[in-house]
Coordinates of N, CA and C in Angstrom, one line a residue:
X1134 N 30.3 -8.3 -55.1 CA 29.5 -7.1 -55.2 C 29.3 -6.7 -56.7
X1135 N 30.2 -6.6 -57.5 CA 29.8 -6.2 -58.6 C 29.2 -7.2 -59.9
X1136 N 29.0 -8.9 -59.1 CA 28.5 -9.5 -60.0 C 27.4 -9.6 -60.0
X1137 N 26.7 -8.8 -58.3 CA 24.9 -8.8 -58.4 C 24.5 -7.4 -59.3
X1138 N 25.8 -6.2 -59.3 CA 25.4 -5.3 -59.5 C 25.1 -4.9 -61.4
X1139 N 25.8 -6.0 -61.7 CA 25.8 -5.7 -63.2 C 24.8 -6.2 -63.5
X1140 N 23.6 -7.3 -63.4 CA 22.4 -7.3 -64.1 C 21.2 -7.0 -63.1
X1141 N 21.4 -6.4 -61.9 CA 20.7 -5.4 -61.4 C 20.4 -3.7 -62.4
X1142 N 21.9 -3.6 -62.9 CA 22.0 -2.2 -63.3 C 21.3 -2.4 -64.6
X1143 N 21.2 -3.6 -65.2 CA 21.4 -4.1 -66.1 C 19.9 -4.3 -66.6
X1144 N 19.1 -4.8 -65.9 CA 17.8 -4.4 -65.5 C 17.2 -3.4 -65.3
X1145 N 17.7 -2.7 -65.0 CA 17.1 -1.7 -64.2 C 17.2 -0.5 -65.4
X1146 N 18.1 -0.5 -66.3 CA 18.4 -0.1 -67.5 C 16.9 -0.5 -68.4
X1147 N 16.9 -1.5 -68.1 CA 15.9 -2.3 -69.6 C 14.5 -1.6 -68.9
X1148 N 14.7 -1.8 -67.7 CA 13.0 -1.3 -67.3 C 12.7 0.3 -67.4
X1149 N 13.8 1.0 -67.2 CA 14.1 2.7 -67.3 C 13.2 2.7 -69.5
X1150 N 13.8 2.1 -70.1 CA 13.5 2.3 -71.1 C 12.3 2.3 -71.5
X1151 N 12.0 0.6 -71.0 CA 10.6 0.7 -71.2 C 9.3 1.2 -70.5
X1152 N 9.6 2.1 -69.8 CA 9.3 3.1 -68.8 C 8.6 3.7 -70.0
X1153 N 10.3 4.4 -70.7 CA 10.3 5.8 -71.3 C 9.3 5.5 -72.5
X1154 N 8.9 4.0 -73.3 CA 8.3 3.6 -74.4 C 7.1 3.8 -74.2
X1155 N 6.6 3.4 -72.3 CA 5.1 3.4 -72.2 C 4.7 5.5 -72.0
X1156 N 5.5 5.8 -71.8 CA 4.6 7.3 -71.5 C 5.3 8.3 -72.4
X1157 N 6.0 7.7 -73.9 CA 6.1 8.5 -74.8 C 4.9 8.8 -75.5
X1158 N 3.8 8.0 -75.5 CA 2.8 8.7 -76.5 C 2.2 9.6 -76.1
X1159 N 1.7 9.4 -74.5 CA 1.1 10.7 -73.9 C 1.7 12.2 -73.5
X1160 N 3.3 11.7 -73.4 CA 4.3 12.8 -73.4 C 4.5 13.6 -74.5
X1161 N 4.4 12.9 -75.9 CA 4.2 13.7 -77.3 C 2.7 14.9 -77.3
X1162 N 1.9 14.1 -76.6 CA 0.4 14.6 -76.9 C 0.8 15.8 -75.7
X1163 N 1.4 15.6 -74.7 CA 1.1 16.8 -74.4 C 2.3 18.2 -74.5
X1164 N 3.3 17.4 -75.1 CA 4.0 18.5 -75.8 C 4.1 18.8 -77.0
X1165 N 2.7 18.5 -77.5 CA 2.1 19.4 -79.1 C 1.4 20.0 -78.3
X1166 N 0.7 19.6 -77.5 CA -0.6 20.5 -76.9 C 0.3 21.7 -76.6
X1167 N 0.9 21.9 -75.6 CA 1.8 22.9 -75.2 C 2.4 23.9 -76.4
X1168 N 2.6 23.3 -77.9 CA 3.4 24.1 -78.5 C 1.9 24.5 -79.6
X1169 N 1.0 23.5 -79.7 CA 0.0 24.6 -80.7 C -0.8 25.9 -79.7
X1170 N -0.6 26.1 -78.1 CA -1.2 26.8 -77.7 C -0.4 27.6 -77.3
X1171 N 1.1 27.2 -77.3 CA 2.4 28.6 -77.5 C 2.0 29.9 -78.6
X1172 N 1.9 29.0 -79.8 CA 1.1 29.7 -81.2 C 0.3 30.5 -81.1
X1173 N -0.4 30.3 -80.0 CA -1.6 31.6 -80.2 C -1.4 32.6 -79.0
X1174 N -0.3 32.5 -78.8 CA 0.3 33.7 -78.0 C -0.1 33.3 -76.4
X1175 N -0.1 32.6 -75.7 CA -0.3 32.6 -74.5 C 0.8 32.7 -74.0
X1176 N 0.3 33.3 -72.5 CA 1.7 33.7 -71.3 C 2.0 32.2 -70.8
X1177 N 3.2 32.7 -70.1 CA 4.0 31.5 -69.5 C 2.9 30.6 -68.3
X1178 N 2.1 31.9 -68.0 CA 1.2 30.9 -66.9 C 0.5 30.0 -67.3
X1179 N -0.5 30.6 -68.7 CA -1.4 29.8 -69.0 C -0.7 28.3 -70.0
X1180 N 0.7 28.5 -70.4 CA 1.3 27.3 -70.6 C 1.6 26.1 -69.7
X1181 N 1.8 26.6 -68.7 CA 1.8 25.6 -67.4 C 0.8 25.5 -67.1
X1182 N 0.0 26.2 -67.1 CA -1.7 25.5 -66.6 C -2.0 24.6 -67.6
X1183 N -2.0 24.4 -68.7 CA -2.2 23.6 -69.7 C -1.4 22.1 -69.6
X1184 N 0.0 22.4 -69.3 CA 0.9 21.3 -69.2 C 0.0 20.6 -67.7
X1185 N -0.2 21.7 -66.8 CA -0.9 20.5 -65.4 C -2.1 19.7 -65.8
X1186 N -2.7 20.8 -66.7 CA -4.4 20.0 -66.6 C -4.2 18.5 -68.1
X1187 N -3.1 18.9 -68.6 CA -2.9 18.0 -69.7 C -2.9 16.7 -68.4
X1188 N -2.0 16.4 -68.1 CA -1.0 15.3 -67.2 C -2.2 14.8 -66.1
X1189 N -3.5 15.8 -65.9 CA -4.6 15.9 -64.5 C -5.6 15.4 -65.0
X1190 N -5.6 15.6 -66.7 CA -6.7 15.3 -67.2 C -7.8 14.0 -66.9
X1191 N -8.9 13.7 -67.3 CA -9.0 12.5 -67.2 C -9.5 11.5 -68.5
X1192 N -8.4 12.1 -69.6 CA -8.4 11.0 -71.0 C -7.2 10.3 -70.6
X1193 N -7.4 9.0 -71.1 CA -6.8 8.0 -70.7 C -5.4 7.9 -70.8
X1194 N -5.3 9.3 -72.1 CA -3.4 9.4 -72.3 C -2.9 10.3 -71.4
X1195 N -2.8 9.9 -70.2 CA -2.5 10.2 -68.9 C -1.2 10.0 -68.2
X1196 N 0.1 10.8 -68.1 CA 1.6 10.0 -67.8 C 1.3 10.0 -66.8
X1197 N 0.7 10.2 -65.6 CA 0.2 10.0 -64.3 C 0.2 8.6 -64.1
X1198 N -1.2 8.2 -64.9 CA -1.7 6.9 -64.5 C -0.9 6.0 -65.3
X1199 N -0.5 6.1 -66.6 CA 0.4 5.3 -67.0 C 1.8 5.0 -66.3
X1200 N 2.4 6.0 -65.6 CA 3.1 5.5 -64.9 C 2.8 4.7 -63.4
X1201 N 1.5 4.7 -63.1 CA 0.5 4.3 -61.8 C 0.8 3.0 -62.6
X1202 N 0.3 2.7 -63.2 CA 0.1 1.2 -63.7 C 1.6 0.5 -64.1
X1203 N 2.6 1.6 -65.0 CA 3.5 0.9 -65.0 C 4.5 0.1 -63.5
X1204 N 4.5 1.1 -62.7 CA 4.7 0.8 -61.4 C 4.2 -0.2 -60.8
X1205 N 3.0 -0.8 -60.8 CA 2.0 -1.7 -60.2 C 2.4 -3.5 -61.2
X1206 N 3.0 -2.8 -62.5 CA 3.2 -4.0 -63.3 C 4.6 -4.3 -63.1
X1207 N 5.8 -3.4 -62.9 CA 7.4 -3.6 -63.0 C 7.6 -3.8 -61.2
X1208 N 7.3 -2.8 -60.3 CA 8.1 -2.8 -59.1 C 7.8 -4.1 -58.9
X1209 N 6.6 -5.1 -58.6 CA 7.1 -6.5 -57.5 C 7.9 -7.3 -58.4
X1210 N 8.0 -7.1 -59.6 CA 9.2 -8.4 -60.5 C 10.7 -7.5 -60.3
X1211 N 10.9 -6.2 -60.1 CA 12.2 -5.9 -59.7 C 12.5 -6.1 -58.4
X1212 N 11.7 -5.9 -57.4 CA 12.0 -6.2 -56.3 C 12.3 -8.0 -55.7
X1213 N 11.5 -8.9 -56.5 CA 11.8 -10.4 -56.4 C 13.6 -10.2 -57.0
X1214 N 13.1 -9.9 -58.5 CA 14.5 -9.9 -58.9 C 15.7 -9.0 -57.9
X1215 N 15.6 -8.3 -57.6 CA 16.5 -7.7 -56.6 C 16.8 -8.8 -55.7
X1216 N 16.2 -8.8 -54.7 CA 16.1 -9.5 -53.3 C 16.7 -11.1 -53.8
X1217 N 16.3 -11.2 -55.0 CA 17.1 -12.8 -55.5 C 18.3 -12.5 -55.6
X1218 N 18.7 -11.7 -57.0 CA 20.6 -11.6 -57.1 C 21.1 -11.1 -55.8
X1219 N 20.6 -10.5 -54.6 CA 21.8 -9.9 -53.6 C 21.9 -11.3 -52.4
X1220 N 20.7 -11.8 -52.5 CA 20.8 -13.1 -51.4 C 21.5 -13.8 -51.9
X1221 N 21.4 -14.5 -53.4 CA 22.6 -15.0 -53.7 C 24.4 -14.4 -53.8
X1222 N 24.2 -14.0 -54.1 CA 25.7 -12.9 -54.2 C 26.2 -12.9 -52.1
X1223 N 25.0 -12.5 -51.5 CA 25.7 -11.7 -50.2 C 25.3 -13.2 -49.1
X1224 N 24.8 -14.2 -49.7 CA 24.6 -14.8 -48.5 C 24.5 -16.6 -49.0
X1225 N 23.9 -16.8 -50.0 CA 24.4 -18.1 -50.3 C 25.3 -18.3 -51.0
X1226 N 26.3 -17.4 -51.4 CA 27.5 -17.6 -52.1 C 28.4 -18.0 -51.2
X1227 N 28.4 -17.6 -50.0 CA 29.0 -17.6 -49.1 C 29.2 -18.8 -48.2
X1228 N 30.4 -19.0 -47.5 CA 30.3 -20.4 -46.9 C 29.2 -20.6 -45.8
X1229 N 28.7 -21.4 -46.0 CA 27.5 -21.8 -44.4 C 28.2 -22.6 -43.7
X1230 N 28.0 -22.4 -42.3 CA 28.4 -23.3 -41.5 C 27.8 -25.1 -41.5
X1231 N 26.8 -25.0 -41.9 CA 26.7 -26.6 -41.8 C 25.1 -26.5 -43.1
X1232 N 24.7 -27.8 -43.5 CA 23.8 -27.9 -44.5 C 22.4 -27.6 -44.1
X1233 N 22.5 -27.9 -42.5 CA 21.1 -27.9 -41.7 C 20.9 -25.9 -41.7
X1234 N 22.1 -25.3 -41.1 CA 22.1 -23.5 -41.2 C 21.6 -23.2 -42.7
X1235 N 22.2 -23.9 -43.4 CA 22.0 -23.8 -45.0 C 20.1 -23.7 -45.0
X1236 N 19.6 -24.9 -44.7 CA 18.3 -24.9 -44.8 C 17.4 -24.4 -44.0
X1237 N 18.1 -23.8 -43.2 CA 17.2 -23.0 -42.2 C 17.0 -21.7 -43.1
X1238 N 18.3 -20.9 -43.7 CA 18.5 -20.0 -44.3 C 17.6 -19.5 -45.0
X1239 N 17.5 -20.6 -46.3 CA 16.8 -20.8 -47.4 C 15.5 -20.5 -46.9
X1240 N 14.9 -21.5 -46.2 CA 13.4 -21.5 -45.7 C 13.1 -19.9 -45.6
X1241 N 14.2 -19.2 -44.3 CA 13.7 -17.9 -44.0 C 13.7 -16.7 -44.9
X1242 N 14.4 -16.7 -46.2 CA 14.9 -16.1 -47.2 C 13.6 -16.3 -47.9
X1243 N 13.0 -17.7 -48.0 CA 12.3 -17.5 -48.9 C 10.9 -17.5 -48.5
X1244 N 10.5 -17.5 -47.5 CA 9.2 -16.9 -46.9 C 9.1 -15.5 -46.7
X1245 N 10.6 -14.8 -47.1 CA 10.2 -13.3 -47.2 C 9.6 -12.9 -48.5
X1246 N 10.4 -14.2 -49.4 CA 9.7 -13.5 -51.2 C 8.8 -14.0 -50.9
X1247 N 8.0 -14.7 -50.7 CA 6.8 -15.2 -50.5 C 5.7 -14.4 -50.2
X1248 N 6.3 -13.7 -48.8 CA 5.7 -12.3 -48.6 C 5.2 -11.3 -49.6
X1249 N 6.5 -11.0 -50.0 CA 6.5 -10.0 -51.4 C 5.7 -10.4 -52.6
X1250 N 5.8 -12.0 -52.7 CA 4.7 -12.3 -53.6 C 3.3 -12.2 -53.5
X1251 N 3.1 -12.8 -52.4 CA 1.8 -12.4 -51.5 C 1.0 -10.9 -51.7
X1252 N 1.6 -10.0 -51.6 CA 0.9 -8.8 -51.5 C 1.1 -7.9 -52.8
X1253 N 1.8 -8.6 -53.6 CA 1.8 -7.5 -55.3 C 1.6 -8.7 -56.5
X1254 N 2.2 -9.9 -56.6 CA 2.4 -10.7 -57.9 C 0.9 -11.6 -57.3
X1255 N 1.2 -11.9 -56.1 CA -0.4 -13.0 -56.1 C -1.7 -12.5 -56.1
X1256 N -1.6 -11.2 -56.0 CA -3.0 -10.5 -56.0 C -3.3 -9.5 -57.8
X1257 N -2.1 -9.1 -58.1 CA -2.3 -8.9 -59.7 C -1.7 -9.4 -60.6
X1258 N -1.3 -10.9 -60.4 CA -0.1 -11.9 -61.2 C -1.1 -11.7 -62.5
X1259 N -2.4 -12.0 -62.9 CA -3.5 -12.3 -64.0 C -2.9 -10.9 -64.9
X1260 N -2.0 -9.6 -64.8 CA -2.0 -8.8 -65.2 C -0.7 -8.9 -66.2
X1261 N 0.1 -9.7 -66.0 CA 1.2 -10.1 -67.1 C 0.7 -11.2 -68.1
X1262 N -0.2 -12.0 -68.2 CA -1.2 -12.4 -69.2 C -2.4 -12.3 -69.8
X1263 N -2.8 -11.0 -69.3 CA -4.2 -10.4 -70.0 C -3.5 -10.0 -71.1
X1264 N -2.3 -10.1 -71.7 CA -2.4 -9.6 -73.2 C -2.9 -11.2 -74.0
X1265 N -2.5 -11.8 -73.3 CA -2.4 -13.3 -74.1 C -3.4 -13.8 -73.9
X1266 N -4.3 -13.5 -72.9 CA -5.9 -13.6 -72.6 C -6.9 -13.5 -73.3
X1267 N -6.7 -11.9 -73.9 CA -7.7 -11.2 -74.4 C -8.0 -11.9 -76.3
X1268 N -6.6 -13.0 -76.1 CA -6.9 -13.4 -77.4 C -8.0 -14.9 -77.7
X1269 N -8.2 -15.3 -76.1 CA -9.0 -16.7 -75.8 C -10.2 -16.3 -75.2
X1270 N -10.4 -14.9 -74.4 CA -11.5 -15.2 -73.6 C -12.2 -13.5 -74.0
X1271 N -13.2 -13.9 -74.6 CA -13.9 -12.3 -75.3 C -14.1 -11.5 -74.3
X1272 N -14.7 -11.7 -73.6 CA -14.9 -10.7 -71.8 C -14.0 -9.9 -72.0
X1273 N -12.3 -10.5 -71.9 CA -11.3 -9.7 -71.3 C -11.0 -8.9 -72.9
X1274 N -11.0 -9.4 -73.9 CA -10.9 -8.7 -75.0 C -11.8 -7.7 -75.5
X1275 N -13.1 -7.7 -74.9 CA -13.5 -6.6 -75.2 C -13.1 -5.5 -74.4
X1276 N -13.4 -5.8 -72.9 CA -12.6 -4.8 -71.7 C -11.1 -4.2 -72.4
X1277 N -10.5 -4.8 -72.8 CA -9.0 -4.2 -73.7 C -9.5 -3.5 -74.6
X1278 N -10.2 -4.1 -75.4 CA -10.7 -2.7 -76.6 C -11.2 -1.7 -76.3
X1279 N -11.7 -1.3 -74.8 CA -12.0 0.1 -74.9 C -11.2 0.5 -74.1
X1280 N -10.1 0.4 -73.5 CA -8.8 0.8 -73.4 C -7.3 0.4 -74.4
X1281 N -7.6 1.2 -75.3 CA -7.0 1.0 -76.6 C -5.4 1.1 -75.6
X1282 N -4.5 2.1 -75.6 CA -3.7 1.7 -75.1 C -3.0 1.3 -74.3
X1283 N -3.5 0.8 -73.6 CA -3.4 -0.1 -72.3 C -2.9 -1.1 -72.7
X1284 N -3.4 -1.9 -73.7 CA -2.9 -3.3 -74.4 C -1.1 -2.8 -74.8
X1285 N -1.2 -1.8 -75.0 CA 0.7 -2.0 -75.2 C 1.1 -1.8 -73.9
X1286 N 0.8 -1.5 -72.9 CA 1.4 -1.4 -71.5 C 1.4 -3.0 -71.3
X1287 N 0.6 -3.6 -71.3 CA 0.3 -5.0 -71.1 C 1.1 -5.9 -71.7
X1288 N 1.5 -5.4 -72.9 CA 2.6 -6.1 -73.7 C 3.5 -6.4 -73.2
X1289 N 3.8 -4.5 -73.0 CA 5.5 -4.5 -72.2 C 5.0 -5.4 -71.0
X1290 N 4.4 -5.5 -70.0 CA 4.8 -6.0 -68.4 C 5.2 -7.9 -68.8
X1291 N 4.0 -8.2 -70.1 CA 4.3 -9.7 -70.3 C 6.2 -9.4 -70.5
X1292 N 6.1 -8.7 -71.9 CA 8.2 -8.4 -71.7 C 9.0 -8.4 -71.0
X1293 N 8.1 -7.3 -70.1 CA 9.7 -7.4 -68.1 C 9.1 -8.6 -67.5
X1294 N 8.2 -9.3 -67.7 CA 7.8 -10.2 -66.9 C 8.7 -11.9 -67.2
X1295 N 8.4 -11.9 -68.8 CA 9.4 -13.1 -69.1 C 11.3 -12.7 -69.1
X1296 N 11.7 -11.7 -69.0 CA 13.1 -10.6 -69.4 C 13.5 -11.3 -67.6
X1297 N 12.6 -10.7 -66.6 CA 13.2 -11.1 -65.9 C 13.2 -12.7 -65.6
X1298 N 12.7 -13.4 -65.8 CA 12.5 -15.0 -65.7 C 14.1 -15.2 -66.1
X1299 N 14.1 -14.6 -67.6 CA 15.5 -15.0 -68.4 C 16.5 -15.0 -67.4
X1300 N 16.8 -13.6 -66.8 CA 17.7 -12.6 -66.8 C 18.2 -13.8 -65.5
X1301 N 17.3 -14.2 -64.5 CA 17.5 -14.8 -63.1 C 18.3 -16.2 -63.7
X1302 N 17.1 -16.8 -64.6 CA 18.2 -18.2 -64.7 C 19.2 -17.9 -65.4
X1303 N 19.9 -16.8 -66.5 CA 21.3 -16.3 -66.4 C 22.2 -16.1 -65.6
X1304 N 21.6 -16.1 -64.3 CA 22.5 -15.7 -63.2 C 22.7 -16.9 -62.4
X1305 N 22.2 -17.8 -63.0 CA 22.8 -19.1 -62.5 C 24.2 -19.3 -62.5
X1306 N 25.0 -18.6 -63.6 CA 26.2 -18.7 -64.1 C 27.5 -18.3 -62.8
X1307 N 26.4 -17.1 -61.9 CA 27.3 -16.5 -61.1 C 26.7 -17.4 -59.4
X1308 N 26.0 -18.3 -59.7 CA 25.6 -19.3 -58.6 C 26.7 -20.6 -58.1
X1309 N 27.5 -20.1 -57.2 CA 28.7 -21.2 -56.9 C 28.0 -22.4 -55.5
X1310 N 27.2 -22.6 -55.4 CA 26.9 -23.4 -53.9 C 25.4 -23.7 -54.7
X1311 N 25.1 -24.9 -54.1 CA 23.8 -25.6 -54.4 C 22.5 -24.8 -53.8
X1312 N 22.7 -24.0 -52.7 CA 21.8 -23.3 -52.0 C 21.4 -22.2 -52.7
X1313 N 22.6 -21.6 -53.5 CA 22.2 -20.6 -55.0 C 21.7 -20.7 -55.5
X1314 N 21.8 -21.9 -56.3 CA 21.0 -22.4 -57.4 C 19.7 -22.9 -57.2
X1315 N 19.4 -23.4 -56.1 CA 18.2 -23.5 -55.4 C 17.2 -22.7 -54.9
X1316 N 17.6 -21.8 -54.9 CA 16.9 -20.4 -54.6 C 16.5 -19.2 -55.4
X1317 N 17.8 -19.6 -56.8 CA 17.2 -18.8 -58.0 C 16.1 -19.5 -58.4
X1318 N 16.1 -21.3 -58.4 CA 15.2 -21.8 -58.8 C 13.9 -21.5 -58.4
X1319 N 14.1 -21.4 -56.8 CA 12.8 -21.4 -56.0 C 11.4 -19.8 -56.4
X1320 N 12.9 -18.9 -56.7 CA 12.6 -17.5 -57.0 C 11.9 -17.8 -58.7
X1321 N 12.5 -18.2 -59.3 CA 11.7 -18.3 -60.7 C 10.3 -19.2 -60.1
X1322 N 10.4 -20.3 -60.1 CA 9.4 -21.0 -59.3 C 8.2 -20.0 -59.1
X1323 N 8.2 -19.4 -57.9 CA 7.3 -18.5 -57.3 C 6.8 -17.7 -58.6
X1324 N 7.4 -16.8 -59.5 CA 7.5 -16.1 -60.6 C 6.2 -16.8 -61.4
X1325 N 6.5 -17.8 -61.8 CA 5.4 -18.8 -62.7 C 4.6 -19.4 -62.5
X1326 N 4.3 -19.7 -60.8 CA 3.4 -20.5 -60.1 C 2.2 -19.4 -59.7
X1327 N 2.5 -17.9 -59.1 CA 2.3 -17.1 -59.0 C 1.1 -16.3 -60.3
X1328 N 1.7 -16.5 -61.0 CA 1.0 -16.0 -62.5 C 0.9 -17.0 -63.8
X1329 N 1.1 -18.1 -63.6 CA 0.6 -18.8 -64.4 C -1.1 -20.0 -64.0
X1330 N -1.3 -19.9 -62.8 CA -1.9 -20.5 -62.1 C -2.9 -19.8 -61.5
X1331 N -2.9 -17.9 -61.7 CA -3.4 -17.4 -61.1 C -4.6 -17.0 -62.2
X1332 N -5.8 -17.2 -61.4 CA -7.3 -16.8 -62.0 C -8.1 -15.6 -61.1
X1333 N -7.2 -14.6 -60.6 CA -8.0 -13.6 -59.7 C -8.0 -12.8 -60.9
X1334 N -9.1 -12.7 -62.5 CA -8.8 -12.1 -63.4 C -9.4 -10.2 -62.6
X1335 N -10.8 -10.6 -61.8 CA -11.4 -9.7 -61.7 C -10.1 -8.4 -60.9
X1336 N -9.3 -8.9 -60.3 CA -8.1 -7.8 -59.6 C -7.7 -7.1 -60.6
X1337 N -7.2 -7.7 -61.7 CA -6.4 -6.8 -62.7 C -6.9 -6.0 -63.2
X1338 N -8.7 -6.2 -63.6 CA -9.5 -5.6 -64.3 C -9.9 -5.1 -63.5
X1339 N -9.6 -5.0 -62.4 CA -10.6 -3.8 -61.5 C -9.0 -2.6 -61.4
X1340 N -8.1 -3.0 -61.3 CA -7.4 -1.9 -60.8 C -6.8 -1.4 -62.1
X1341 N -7.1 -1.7 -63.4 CA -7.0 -1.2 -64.8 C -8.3 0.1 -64.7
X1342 N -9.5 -0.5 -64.1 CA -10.3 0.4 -64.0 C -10.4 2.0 -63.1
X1343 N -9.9 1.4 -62.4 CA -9.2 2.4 -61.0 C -8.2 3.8 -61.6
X1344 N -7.4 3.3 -62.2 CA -6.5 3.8 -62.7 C -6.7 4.8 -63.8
X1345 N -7.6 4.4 -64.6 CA -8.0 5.2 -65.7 C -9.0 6.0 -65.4
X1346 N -9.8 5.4 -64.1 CA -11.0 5.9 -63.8 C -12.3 6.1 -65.2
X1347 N -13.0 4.7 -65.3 CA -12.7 4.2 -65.9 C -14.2 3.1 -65.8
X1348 N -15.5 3.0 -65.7 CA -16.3 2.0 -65.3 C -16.6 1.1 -66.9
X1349 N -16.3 -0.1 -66.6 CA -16.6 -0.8 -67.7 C -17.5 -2.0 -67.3
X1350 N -18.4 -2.5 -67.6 CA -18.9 -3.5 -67.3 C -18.8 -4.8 -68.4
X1351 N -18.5 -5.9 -67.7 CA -17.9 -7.6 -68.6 C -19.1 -7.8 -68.4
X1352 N -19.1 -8.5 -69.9 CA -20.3 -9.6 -70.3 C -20.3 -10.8 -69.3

């Protein structure tokens, strides 16, 4: 238990941070806003009405939507990564009764990540490489230029994106049975096949659009 739990926490640590990195700029903006309109004497109400409509607004430095998109970029790679360290830890560490149970296991274990991949990584996988995109294909680089900071959100998700790749084949160390190691593999696998392979560019760019609210039209 505590060997899944330390680079779960461990993780989960690194993504808290870079959480805190993506919605510090808009969190500064709106606690100047709040303190140059303290200055001119306003009441406690109209301070919170300012802090809501700050956060409601619809300029793009938004901790709303930045957290909307951060979520959309971190949750399915914490959740693979979850669902990977505890199956290994709670279920292929453990003795199996025979090699054929072994591979029954495996199969059904891993058509659940499959699932999970299916409905978050294979439908916005293109979204942990549009930073590295926008440097080959003009379309997607101009679409980033008028979402100036958005491209450092995009940075960070390529970061948690390769952090966790790392973090999984590190935990090969705590992989005692062939069926472990086979399954972190399979789990990275999915990870890279999923988004390295994936050309659904128009998904990412449409729900970058969504988000910011937001119509841009590609050349």
């Amino acid at each position: 238990m505590i060997q899944s739990l330390e680079p779960i926490l461990g993780v989960s640590l690194f993504y808290f941070f870079t959480y805190l990195l993506v919605i510090s700029p808009p969190l500064v903006e709106v606690v100047l806003h709040a303190v140059s309109k303290t200055m001119y004497n306003k009441t406690r109400g109209k301070i919170f009405k300012i802090l809501m409509n700050a956060t409601k607004s619809n300029d793009s430095t938004s901790i709303i939507r930045y957290t909307i998109l951060f979520a959309y970029i971190s949750l399915p790679l914490f959740a693979i990564f979850v669902y990977t360290v505890l199956s290994v830890d709670y279920v292929f560490n453990r003795s199996l009764p025979s090699p054929i149970f072994g591979f029954i296991i495996t199969f059904l274990f891993l058509y659940v990540m499959l699932l999970l991949a299916r409905f978050t990584i294979k439908k916005y996988g293109t979204i942990y490489k549009l930073s590295f995109l926008s440097l080959v294909r003009k379309d997607i680089g101009q679409f980033l230029e008028k979402h100036s900071y958005i491209q450092g959100i995009l940075a960070i998700g390529s970061l948690l994106y390769f952090v966790t790749i790392i973090v999984l084949l590190l935990d090969l160390e705590y992989a005692y049975t062939s069926f472990s190691k086979d399954f972190i593999f399979m789990a990275v696998s999915v990870l890279l096949v999923e988004v390295i392979f994936n050309k659904k560019y128009d998904n990412a760019l449409k729900l970058i659009e969504r988000i910011t609210k937001r119509s841009y039209e590609l050349n």
